[in-house]
Amino acid sequence: MKYSNCIYKISPSARLKISSMELPQSGCVTIVGSNGSGKSSLARALEGTLELIEGERTGSLQAEDSARISFEQQLKLIEEDFQLRNSDANNEEEEKGITPRKLIMESSKVPESVVRSLCSRLKIEQLLDRPYSILSSGEGRKVLIARAVLSNKSMIIMDAPFDGLDVDSRKDLMDLFENLYKSNKLLILIVNRYEEIPEFSDYLGIVNECELIKFGERNSILADLEFMQLQNNEKIRDVKLPEPPEDVRVTVDADPLVSMSNVIVRYQDKIIINDLTMKICRGEHWQFAGPNGAGKSTLISLITGDHPQGYSNNLRLFGIQRGSGETIWDIKRNIGFVSPSFHLAYRVSCNVLSVILSGYFDSIGLYDKPSDLKIKLAHDWLKVIGMDALAGKPFTSLSYGQQRLLLIARALVKHPPLLILDEPLHGLDNISRLLVKKFVEHLMRVGTTQVVFVSHHREDAPDGITNLLEFVPSADTFTYRITDLRKINKE
């Protein structure tokens, strides 16, 4: 495929520019760029689903010859599944919703043995007949990857394929991509971390401000990327975060903040949380670590008060026994929260400024009239994250990475007693990850905020983590290893 002076229509006011690019017939091309730079729009242009309004695109590859996975695709699937499961005319099978097996088999024409083989390689074979709606973010991403690979298309476009995957899964996926690279297919990877650029990638492209500004052989472009990274690192200095207004400040006297004893969570015959006992005491900052599907997000949903099985367990949140007459808002007013599932749920029609303001009201969307002070503080937050110029833009018009950074800021605006960050850095570029790390470390250092941090990248954790909860595989379930890092550091 060859592109010459191409301009694509992203929206009525936004355009994507590709001055010159020639894609190989097969091999691997990797695209990098900052949040909001236009990487995902470039993926749609290459797929053939973005309108070309100027320039020339030549070659035999058509839209039906390509398969693409992306956050937007995952969101669309989740919305379709929700509609299916909530129809009044459902039969028993439809009430279960979409399953991975149905997703994969509908788009592939390969024998079921081939499906099982790939799913086993990706460690999702046991998930094939479970509802897609109960899968973790990483598990759901693996299912979409399997579907794209088994579709047997000539060009496979993977937009942020490594996001949400644990260390072993990322290695397995890189091995799978290397096999695809050797199989006469064209693999296009769009990544947010420079370390995710494969050694076998033939070409690299850099996108900035909705333009492909550089494209060429891997080694010739890497030097430019290293220079850009050094420039970005120099932009991160000590940050000063806006203080919350007095009417939203929350003080928690309870110690521990969270206490659970012999907690068990089941889904049908599957044990998700297996006899867990733990406490989050005053002054502690926790990291949860474990493979995809271990139950980390389920544990988070117990702490946020969202999981219904919290009522049937010995669980105390902020000094209140779960199920003792408290409202969900008695819990949530103490918490700032970001997770992949929360991001997917934040689909209301509001602008960027309203998203920040909603953090003061613990709502998805803005339904209360904010004070002038809250509006000023919201603009201050947007300035801190470099998005004040986008204040009036619709939230849904932002890139995935921009949305995630905005939702992180929303979680921080009240300087909450408990800040829960479940895989918060999905889709964020290098400078945004450093910025978020600075934000969290600032709150840990100067305020009363305590942190629960979940990430498959250990290096992403903020400095100051005091306790580590590890999910350890054991037969068909998991056990738990709790480490007080303060004791280790003293030794």
Short mmCIF file of C-alpha atoms in Angstrom, two decimals:
data_model
loop_
_atom_site.label_atom_id
_atom_site.label_comp_id
_atom_site.label_asym_id
_atom_site.label_seq_id
_atom_site.Cartn_x
_atom_site.Cartn_y
_atom_site.Cartn_z
CA MET A 1 0.00 0.00 0.00
CA LYS A 2 1.28 3.45 -0.92
CA TYR A 3 -0.01 6.77 0.45
CA SER A 4 0.74 10.11 -1.20
CA ASN A 5 -0.43 13.48 0.20
CA CYS A 6 -3.41 11.81 1.86
CA ILE A 7 -5.84 13.71 4.07
CA TYR A 8 -8.51 11.77 5.97
CA LYS A 9 -11.62 13.12 7.65
CA ILE A 10 -11.66 12.27 11.38
CA SER A 11 -14.56 14.58 12.26
CA PRO A 12 -16.15 17.74 10.81
CA SER A 13 -13.22 19.78 12.15
CA ALA A 14 -10.33 17.27 12.43
CA ARG A 15 -8.12 15.80 9.72
CA LEU A 16 -5.39 13.16 9.58
CA LYS A 17 -2.43 13.76 7.25
CA ILE A 18 -0.18 11.14 5.67
CA SER A 19 2.23 12.89 3.31
CA SER A 20 4.15 9.81 2.25
CA MET A 21 4.18 6.19 3.36
CA GLU A 22 4.65 2.85 1.67
CA LEU A 23 3.62 -0.24 3.61
CA PRO A 24 5.26 -3.59 2.87
CA GLN A 25 3.19 -6.52 1.65
CA SER A 26 4.09 -8.43 4.78
CA GLY A 27 6.16 -7.93 7.93
CA CYS A 28 5.69 -5.68 10.95
CA VAL A 29 5.08 -1.94 11.23
CA THR A 30 4.93 -0.21 14.64
CA ILE A 31 3.29 3.18 15.22
CA VAL A 32 3.97 5.36 18.29
CA GLY A 33 2.81 8.78 19.40
CA SER A 34 1.56 10.80 22.35
CA ASN A 35 -2.00 10.73 23.69
CA GLY A 36 -4.37 12.46 21.29
CA SER A 37 -1.77 12.44 18.51
CA GLY A 38 -4.00 10.50 16.11
CA LYS A 39 -2.61 6.96 16.39
CA SER A 40 -6.03 5.30 16.47
CA SER A 41 -7.24 7.48 13.59
CA LEU A 42 -4.23 6.30 11.60
CA ALA A 43 -5.24 2.70 12.38
CA ARG A 44 -8.71 3.38 10.97
CA ALA A 45 -7.21 5.00 7.88
CA LEU A 46 -5.00 1.97 7.26
CA GLU A 47 -7.99 -0.30 7.80
CA GLY A 48 -9.91 1.65 5.17
CA THR A 49 -12.74 2.80 7.45
CA LEU A 50 -11.78 6.51 7.52
CA GLU A 51 -12.89 8.74 4.65
CA LEU A 52 -10.10 9.81 2.28
CA ILE A 53 -10.86 13.35 1.10
CA GLU A 54 -7.57 14.27 -0.61
CA GLY A 55 -4.51 12.50 -1.98
CA GLU A 56 -3.95 9.03 -3.38
CA ARG A 57 -3.96 5.57 -1.81
CA THR A 58 -2.82 2.82 -4.16
CA GLY A 59 -2.66 -0.93 -3.67
CA SER A 60 -4.86 -3.98 -3.70
CA LEU A 61 -5.62 -4.23 0.03
CA GLN A 62 -9.25 -3.50 0.91
CA ALA A 63 -11.07 -2.98 4.23
CA GLU A 64 -12.41 -6.54 4.14
CA ASP A 65 -8.80 -7.81 4.00
CA SER A 66 -7.97 -6.38 7.43
CA ALA A 67 -8.83 -7.05 11.07
CA ARG A 68 -8.41 -4.49 13.83
CA ILE A 69 -8.66 -4.59 17.62
CA SER A 70 -9.02 -1.40 19.66
CA PHE A 71 -10.57 0.08 22.79
CA GLU A 72 -13.47 1.41 20.69
CA GLN A 73 -14.13 -2.09 19.36
CA GLN A 74 -14.11 -3.50 22.90
CA LEU A 75 -16.52 -0.77 24.04
CA LYS A 76 -18.89 -1.48 21.14
CA LEU A 77 -18.87 -5.17 21.97
CA ILE A 78 -19.65 -4.54 25.64
CA GLU A 79 -22.57 -2.28 24.67
CA GLU A 80 -23.93 -4.94 22.28
CA ASP A 81 -23.61 -7.56 25.00
CA PHE A 82 -25.45 -5.33 27.49
CA GLN A 83 -28.33 -4.84 25.06
CA LEU A 84 -28.52 -8.59 24.40
CA ARG A 85 -28.59 -9.50 28.09
CA ASN A 86 -31.20 -6.88 28.98
CA SER A 87 -33.87 -7.68 26.42
CA ASP A 88 -37.30 -8.75 27.75
CA ALA A 89 -37.57 -11.39 25.01
CA ASN A 90 -34.39 -13.26 25.93
CA ASN A 91 -34.12 -17.02 25.99
CA GLU A 92 -31.80 -18.71 28.48
CA GLU A 93 -28.81 -18.62 26.12
CA GLU A 94 -29.27 -14.93 25.30
CA GLU A 95 -29.48 -14.03 29.00
CA LYS A 96 -25.95 -15.38 29.32
CA GLY A 97 -24.82 -12.84 26.78
CA ILE A 98 -22.00 -13.08 24.27
CA THR A 99 -19.39 -15.77 24.90
CA PRO A 100 -15.79 -15.83 23.64
CA ARG A 101 -16.51 -19.04 21.70
CA LYS A 102 -19.35 -17.37 19.81
CA LEU A 103 -17.25 -14.28 19.11
CA ILE A 104 -14.33 -16.24 17.74
CA MET A 105 -16.22 -18.88 15.75
CA GLU A 106 -18.44 -16.30 14.03
CA SER A 107 -15.45 -14.51 12.50
CA SER A 108 -13.18 -17.49 11.73
CA LYS A 109 -13.45 -20.33 9.24
CA VAL A 110 -10.91 -22.60 10.88
CA PRO A 111 -11.50 -25.94 12.63
CA GLU A 112 -12.39 -25.80 16.31
CA SER A 113 -9.13 -27.60 17.09
CA VAL A 114 -7.23 -24.58 15.73
CA VAL A 115 -9.34 -22.27 17.87
CA ARG A 116 -8.61 -24.35 20.97
CA SER A 117 -4.90 -24.42 20.16
CA LEU A 118 -4.58 -20.63 19.92
CA CYS A 119 -6.81 -20.05 22.95
CA SER A 120 -4.69 -22.47 24.94
CA ARG A 121 -1.60 -20.56 23.88
CA LEU A 122 -3.19 -17.33 25.07
CA LYS A 123 -4.43 -19.07 28.25
CA ILE A 124 -8.10 -18.33 27.57
CA GLU A 125 -9.32 -21.82 26.57
CA GLN A 126 -11.11 -22.20 29.93
CA LEU A 127 -12.97 -18.91 29.28
CA LEU A 128 -14.57 -19.85 25.96
CA ASP A 129 -18.05 -20.58 27.34
CA ARG A 130 -18.16 -17.94 30.08
CA PRO A 131 -20.07 -14.69 29.55
CA TYR A 132 -17.84 -12.05 27.99
CA SER A 133 -19.30 -9.56 30.47
CA ILE A 134 -17.57 -11.19 33.47
CA LEU A 135 -14.09 -11.36 31.95
CA SER A 136 -11.35 -9.10 33.23
CA SER A 137 -10.09 -6.32 30.96
CA GLY A 138 -7.00 -8.32 30.04
CA GLU A 139 -8.98 -11.50 29.38
CA GLY A 140 -11.40 -9.60 27.15
CA ARG A 141 -8.48 -8.14 25.21
CA LYS A 142 -7.01 -11.62 24.65
CA VAL A 143 -10.33 -12.85 23.25
CA LEU A 144 -10.38 -10.02 20.70
CA ILE A 145 -6.77 -10.74 19.75
CA ALA A 146 -7.63 -14.41 19.19
CA ARG A 147 -10.60 -13.42 17.04
CA ALA A 148 -8.47 -11.09 14.91
CA VAL A 149 -5.70 -13.65 14.41
CA LEU A 150 -8.11 -16.47 13.52
CA SER A 151 -9.98 -14.28 11.03
CA ASN A 152 -7.10 -15.05 8.67
CA LYS A 153 -6.97 -11.53 7.21
CA SER A 154 -4.01 -10.27 5.21
CA MET A 155 -3.46 -7.26 7.48
CA ILE A 156 -3.93 -7.34 11.26
CA ILE A 157 -3.97 -4.02 13.13
CA MET A 158 -3.47 -4.20 16.90
CA ASP A 159 -4.19 -0.91 18.71
CA ALA A 160 -2.57 -1.05 22.19
CA PRO A 161 -2.65 -4.89 22.32
CA PHE A 162 -0.44 -5.18 25.41
CA ASP A 163 -2.54 -2.91 27.66
CA GLY A 164 -4.00 -4.79 30.62
CA LEU A 165 -1.91 -7.93 30.14
CA ASP A 166 0.34 -9.46 32.78
CA VAL A 167 4.04 -10.10 32.23
CA ASP A 168 3.67 -13.70 30.99
CA SER A 169 0.77 -12.76 28.71
CA ARG A 170 2.76 -9.94 27.15
CA LYS A 171 5.61 -12.35 26.43
CA ASP A 172 3.21 -14.94 24.97
CA LEU A 173 1.64 -12.25 22.80
CA MET A 174 4.99 -11.00 21.55
CA ASP A 175 5.89 -14.59 20.58
CA LEU A 176 2.58 -14.90 18.75
CA PHE A 177 3.21 -11.64 16.90
CA GLU A 178 6.66 -12.86 15.85
CA ASN A 179 5.04 -15.97 14.37
CA LEU A 180 2.55 -13.80 12.48
CA TYR A 181 5.46 -11.69 11.27
CA LYS A 182 6.97 -14.80 9.69
CA SER A 183 3.71 -15.94 8.05
CA ASN A 184 3.41 -13.52 5.11
CA LYS A 185 0.91 -11.29 6.88
CA LEU A 186 1.20 -7.57 7.51
CA LEU A 187 1.11 -6.86 11.24
CA ILE A 188 0.61 -3.26 12.35
CA LEU A 189 1.12 -2.55 16.05
CA ILE A 190 0.14 0.70 17.75
CA VAL A 191 1.85 1.01 21.14
CA ASN A 192 2.09 3.51 24.00
CA ARG A 193 5.36 2.29 25.52
CA TYR A 194 8.62 2.37 23.62
CA GLU A 195 9.66 -0.93 25.21
CA GLU A 196 6.71 -2.58 23.41
CA ILE A 197 8.32 -1.97 20.00
CA PRO A 198 9.26 -5.47 18.79
CA GLU A 199 12.83 -6.29 17.87
CA PHE A 200 11.47 -7.77 14.63
CA SER A 201 9.55 -4.64 13.59
CA ASP A 202 10.73 -3.63 10.12
CA TYR A 203 9.37 -0.09 10.14
CA LEU A 204 8.46 2.58 12.68
CA GLY A 205 6.13 5.54 12.34
CA ILE A 206 5.68 8.56 14.61
CA VAL A 207 2.32 10.37 14.78
CA ASN A 208 1.99 13.89 16.16
CA GLU A 209 -0.94 16.32 16.00
CA CYS A 210 -2.85 14.05 13.59
CA GLU A 211 0.02 13.75 11.16
CA LEU A 212 2.42 10.93 10.37
CA ILE A 213 5.55 13.01 10.82
CA LYS A 214 8.14 10.25 10.39
CA PHE A 215 8.12 6.82 8.80
CA GLY A 216 11.04 4.62 7.94
CA GLU A 217 13.19 1.64 8.85
CA ARG A 218 13.21 0.80 12.55
CA ASN A 219 16.79 1.70 13.42
CA SER A 220 16.69 5.05 11.63
CA ILE A 221 13.59 6.15 13.57
CA LEU A 222 14.64 4.89 17.01
CA ALA A 223 17.12 7.76 17.48
CA ASP A 224 14.27 10.25 16.98
CA LEU A 225 12.15 8.41 19.55
CA GLU A 226 14.96 8.49 22.12
CA PHE A 227 15.34 12.24 21.59
CA MET A 228 11.59 12.77 21.99
CA GLN A 229 11.60 10.74 25.21
CA LEU A 230 14.40 12.85 26.69
CA GLN A 231 12.50 16.01 25.80
CA ASN A 232 9.35 14.71 27.46
CA ASN A 233 11.15 13.65 30.64
CA GLU A 234 12.52 17.17 31.04
CA LYS A 235 8.95 18.55 31.07
CA ILE A 236 8.09 16.71 34.28
CA ARG A 237 8.92 18.83 37.31
CA ASP A 238 7.48 19.03 40.79
CA VAL A 239 3.75 19.45 40.52
CA LYS A 240 1.31 21.41 42.66
CA LEU A 241 -2.20 20.00 42.72
CA PRO A 242 -5.30 22.16 43.31
CA GLU A 243 -6.70 21.77 46.82
CA PRO A 244 -10.29 20.51 47.18
CA PRO A 245 -13.01 22.93 48.33
CA GLU A 246 -14.03 22.59 51.97
CA ASP A 247 -17.49 21.17 51.24
CA VAL A 248 -16.05 18.02 49.62
CA ARG A 249 -13.19 17.32 52.01
CA VAL A 250 -13.65 13.94 53.69
CA THR A 251 -12.03 12.80 56.92
CA VAL A 252 -12.09 9.14 57.94
CA ASP A 253 -11.46 8.27 61.59
CA ALA A 254 -11.72 4.50 61.16
CA ASP A 255 -8.61 2.38 61.40
CA PRO A 256 -8.33 0.11 59.49
CA LEU A 257 -9.98 1.67 56.46
CA VAL A 258 -10.70 -1.79 55.02
CA SER A 259 -10.96 -5.07 56.90
CA MET A 260 -11.99 -8.44 55.51
CA SER A 261 -11.87 -11.88 57.07
CA ASN A 262 -12.10 -15.23 55.23
CA VAL A 263 -13.78 -13.59 52.24
CA ILE A 264 -15.01 -15.94 49.50
CA VAL A 265 -16.52 -14.86 46.17
CA ARG A 266 -17.96 -17.40 43.73
CA TYR A 267 -19.37 -17.22 40.25
CA GLN A 268 -21.38 -20.41 39.68
CA ASP A 269 -18.86 -23.20 40.42
CA LYS A 270 -15.80 -20.96 40.03
CA ILE A 271 -14.11 -19.51 43.14
CA ILE A 272 -12.92 -15.98 42.32
CA ILE A 273 -11.74 -14.84 45.78
CA ASN A 274 -10.53 -17.77 47.89
CA ASP A 275 -10.65 -17.24 51.69
CA LEU A 276 -8.85 -13.88 51.79
CA THR A 277 -8.09 -12.09 55.06
CA MET A 278 -6.47 -8.65 54.96
CA LYS A 279 -6.56 -5.13 56.42
CA ILE A 280 -5.63 -1.74 55.00
CA CYS A 281 -4.56 0.25 58.03
CA ARG A 282 -3.99 3.97 58.43
CA GLY A 283 -0.85 5.21 56.68
CA GLU A 284 -0.50 2.17 54.42
CA HIS A 285 -0.27 2.18 50.61
CA TRP A 286 -0.94 -1.15 48.87
CA GLN A 287 -0.09 -2.71 45.55
CA PHE A 288 -2.05 -5.71 44.25
CA ALA A 289 -0.16 -7.95 41.83
CA GLY A 290 -1.13 -11.11 39.97
CA PRO A 291 -1.91 -12.58 36.56
CA ASN A 292 -4.96 -11.81 34.42
CA GLY A 293 -8.11 -13.38 35.85
CA ALA A 294 -6.67 -13.78 39.36
CA GLY A 295 -9.47 -11.78 40.97
CA LYS A 296 -7.78 -8.41 41.52
CA SER A 297 -10.64 -6.41 40.02
CA THR A 298 -13.18 -8.48 41.97
CA LEU A 299 -11.33 -7.61 45.17
CA ILE A 300 -11.40 -3.94 44.15
CA SER A 301 -15.17 -4.13 43.58
CA LEU A 302 -15.58 -5.45 47.14
CA ILE A 303 -13.63 -2.48 48.50
CA THR A 304 -15.62 0.04 46.45
CA GLY A 305 -18.89 -1.52 47.66
CA ASP A 306 -19.99 -2.53 44.17
CA HIS A 307 -19.87 -6.33 44.47
CA PRO A 308 -23.13 -7.89 45.74
CA GLN A 309 -21.29 -10.69 47.53
CA GLY A 310 -19.79 -8.11 49.87
CA TYR A 311 -23.02 -8.37 51.87
CA SER A 312 -22.55 -12.09 52.52
CA ASN A 313 -18.96 -11.75 53.75
CA ASN A 314 -17.21 -10.39 56.81
CA LEU A 315 -16.26 -7.06 55.27
CA ARG A 316 -15.87 -3.66 56.95
CA LEU A 317 -15.35 -0.52 54.88
CA PHE A 318 -14.34 2.71 56.64
CA GLY A 319 -15.41 1.23 59.96
CA ILE A 320 -18.87 0.13 58.74
CA GLN A 321 -19.89 -3.52 58.47
CA ARG A 322 -21.12 -4.15 54.92
CA GLY A 323 -24.88 -4.66 54.95
CA SER A 324 -25.52 -2.83 58.23
CA GLY A 325 -27.78 -0.19 56.69
CA GLU A 326 -25.17 2.03 55.04
CA THR A 327 -25.78 3.43 51.56
CA ILE A 328 -23.40 2.95 48.66
CA TRP A 329 -22.69 6.70 48.84
CA ASP A 330 -21.50 6.35 52.46
CA ILE A 331 -18.69 4.26 50.96
CA LYS A 332 -18.03 6.01 47.66
CA ARG A 333 -17.64 9.49 49.11
CA ASN A 334 -14.40 8.23 50.70
CA ILE A 335 -12.96 6.85 47.47
CA GLY A 336 -11.33 8.14 44.30
CA PHE A 337 -11.44 5.42 41.66
CA VAL A 338 -10.23 4.58 38.16
CA SER A 339 -10.36 1.19 36.45
CA PRO A 340 -10.83 -0.22 32.93
CA SER A 341 -14.44 -1.14 33.76
CA PHE A 342 -15.16 2.35 35.15
CA HIS A 343 -13.69 3.87 31.99
CA LEU A 344 -16.00 1.70 29.88
CA ALA A 345 -18.97 2.74 32.02
CA TYR A 346 -18.27 6.48 31.69
CA ARG A 347 -20.22 6.94 28.44
CA VAL A 348 -22.42 9.95 29.22
CA SER A 349 -22.82 12.94 26.93
CA CYS A 350 -20.86 15.66 28.68
CA ASN A 351 -17.85 17.84 27.99
CA VAL A 352 -14.33 17.59 29.38
CA LEU A 353 -14.88 20.22 32.08
CA SER A 354 -17.98 18.39 33.33
CA VAL A 355 -16.01 15.16 33.71
CA ILE A 356 -13.62 16.87 36.12
CA LEU A 357 -16.51 18.54 37.97
CA SER A 358 -18.32 15.21 38.35
CA GLY A 359 -15.48 14.08 40.60
CA TYR A 360 -16.66 16.56 43.25
CA PHE A 361 -20.12 14.94 43.21
CA ASP A 362 -19.10 11.25 42.87
CA SER A 363 -21.29 10.96 39.78
CA ILE A 364 -20.92 9.69 36.23
CA GLY A 365 -21.88 12.84 34.39
CA LEU A 366 -22.76 16.18 35.96
CA TYR A 367 -26.24 16.61 37.44
CA ASP A 368 -25.64 19.26 40.14
CA LYS A 369 -24.85 22.90 39.55
CA PRO A 370 -21.21 23.48 40.52
CA SER A 371 -20.08 26.57 42.40
CA ASP A 372 -17.82 29.16 40.79
CA LEU A 373 -14.98 27.87 42.98
CA LYS A 374 -15.42 24.29 41.73
CA ILE A 375 -15.47 25.51 38.13
CA LYS A 376 -12.23 27.45 38.70
CA LEU A 377 -10.59 24.44 40.36
CA ALA A 378 -11.71 22.17 37.52
CA HIS A 379 -10.00 24.50 35.03
CA ASP A 380 -6.90 24.45 37.25
CA TRP A 381 -6.87 20.65 37.05
CA LEU A 382 -7.22 20.76 33.27
CA LYS A 383 -4.24 23.11 33.10
CA VAL A 384 -2.18 20.69 35.21
CA ILE A 385 -2.85 17.84 32.76
CA GLY A 386 -2.50 20.07 29.69
CA MET A 387 -6.13 19.81 28.57
CA ASP A 388 -7.70 23.20 29.44
CA ALA A 389 -8.00 24.04 25.74
CA LEU A 390 -10.27 20.98 25.41
CA ALA A 391 -12.64 22.00 28.25
CA GLY A 392 -15.65 22.36 25.96
CA LYS A 393 -14.96 19.26 23.86
CA PRO A 394 -17.19 16.17 24.24
CA PHE A 395 -15.57 13.50 26.41
CA THR A 396 -16.27 10.86 23.77
CA SER A 397 -14.34 12.87 21.14
CA LEU A 398 -11.07 12.41 23.04
CA SER A 399 -8.60 9.64 22.37
CA TYR A 400 -8.60 6.67 24.74
CA GLY A 401 -5.41 7.92 26.43
CA GLN A 402 -6.80 11.44 26.86
CA GLN A 403 -9.99 10.01 28.37
CA ARG A 404 -7.99 7.91 30.82
CA LEU A 405 -5.82 10.85 31.95
CA LEU A 406 -8.97 12.95 32.46
CA LEU A 407 -10.62 10.21 34.56
CA ILE A 408 -7.50 9.94 36.71
CA ALA A 409 -7.65 13.69 37.39
CA ARG A 410 -11.35 13.29 38.22
CA ALA A 411 -10.46 10.64 40.83
CA LEU A 412 -7.94 12.98 42.47
CA VAL A 413 -9.93 16.22 42.74
CA LYS A 414 -11.21 15.57 46.29
CA HIS A 415 -7.83 14.28 47.56
CA PRO A 416 -9.83 11.23 48.73
CA PRO A 417 -9.02 9.22 51.87
CA LEU A 418 -8.65 6.11 49.67
CA LEU A 419 -7.45 6.35 46.06
CA ILE A 420 -7.93 3.11 44.10
CA LEU A 421 -6.09 2.93 40.80
CA ASP A 422 -6.84 -0.32 38.97
CA GLU A 423 -4.62 -0.47 35.87
CA PRO A 424 -4.82 3.33 35.61
CA LEU A 425 -2.11 3.80 33.01
CA HIS A 426 -3.77 1.96 30.11
CA GLY A 427 -3.34 3.97 26.94
CA LEU A 428 -1.08 6.62 28.47
CA ASP A 429 2.09 7.77 26.76
CA ASN A 430 5.42 8.14 28.55
CA ILE A 431 4.97 11.72 29.72
CA SER A 432 1.41 11.09 30.97
CA ARG A 433 2.54 8.04 32.97
CA LEU A 434 5.28 10.09 34.62
CA LEU A 435 2.80 12.88 35.34
CA VAL A 436 0.30 10.53 37.02
CA LYS A 437 3.06 8.98 39.09
CA LYS A 438 4.05 12.46 40.32
CA PHE A 439 0.43 13.27 41.17
CA VAL A 440 -0.05 10.13 43.25
CA GLU A 441 3.29 10.46 45.03
CA HIS A 442 2.41 14.06 45.90
CA LEU A 443 -0.88 13.03 47.53
CA MET A 444 0.82 10.17 49.39
CA ARG A 445 3.54 12.47 50.67
CA VAL A 446 1.71 15.64 51.70
CA GLY A 447 -1.90 14.61 52.38
CA THR A 448 -4.01 11.97 54.07
CA THR A 449 -4.72 9.98 50.90
CA GLN A 450 -3.96 6.26 51.01
CA VAL A 451 -3.43 4.36 47.78
CA VAL A 452 -4.35 0.96 46.37
CA PHE A 453 -2.46 0.50 43.11
CA VAL A 454 -2.95 -2.33 40.60
CA SER A 455 -0.67 -2.73 37.58
CA HIS A 456 1.04 -5.43 35.57
CA HIS A 457 4.03 -3.10 35.22
CA ARG A 458 5.88 -3.03 38.55
CA GLU A 459 7.84 0.05 37.45
CA ASP A 460 4.60 2.05 37.23
CA ALA A 461 3.93 1.87 40.97
CA PRO A 462 4.43 5.15 42.84
CA ASP A 463 7.29 5.41 45.32
CA GLY A 464 6.08 4.85 48.86
CA ILE A 465 4.15 1.56 48.52
CA THR A 466 4.20 -0.08 51.98
CA ASN A 467 2.38 -3.36 51.43
CA LEU A 468 2.22 -5.90 48.59
CA LEU A 469 -0.65 -8.37 48.06
CA GLU A 470 0.27 -11.06 45.52
CA PHE A 471 -2.21 -13.47 43.95
CA VAL A 472 -0.43 -16.83 43.74
CA PRO A 473 -1.78 -19.58 41.40
CA SER A 474 -2.76 -22.74 43.28
CA ALA A 475 -4.54 -25.58 41.44
CA ASP A 476 -7.76 -24.07 40.01
CA THR A 477 -7.74 -20.99 42.22
CA PHE A 478 -5.35 -18.57 43.95
CA THR A 479 -3.82 -18.11 47.35
CA TYR A 480 -2.45 -14.85 48.72
CA ARG A 481 0.93 -13.63 49.87
CA ILE A 482 1.03 -10.38 51.87
CA THR A 483 4.35 -8.62 52.37
CA ASP A 484 5.09 -5.61 54.56
CA LEU A 485 7.65 -3.83 52.40
CA ARG A 486 8.66 -1.54 55.27
CA LYS A 487 10.19 -4.48 57.11
CA ILE A 488 12.12 -5.58 54.04
CA ASN A 489 13.41 -2.07 53.41
CA LYS A 490 14.68 -1.86 57.00
CA GLU A 491 16.64 -5.06 56.50
#
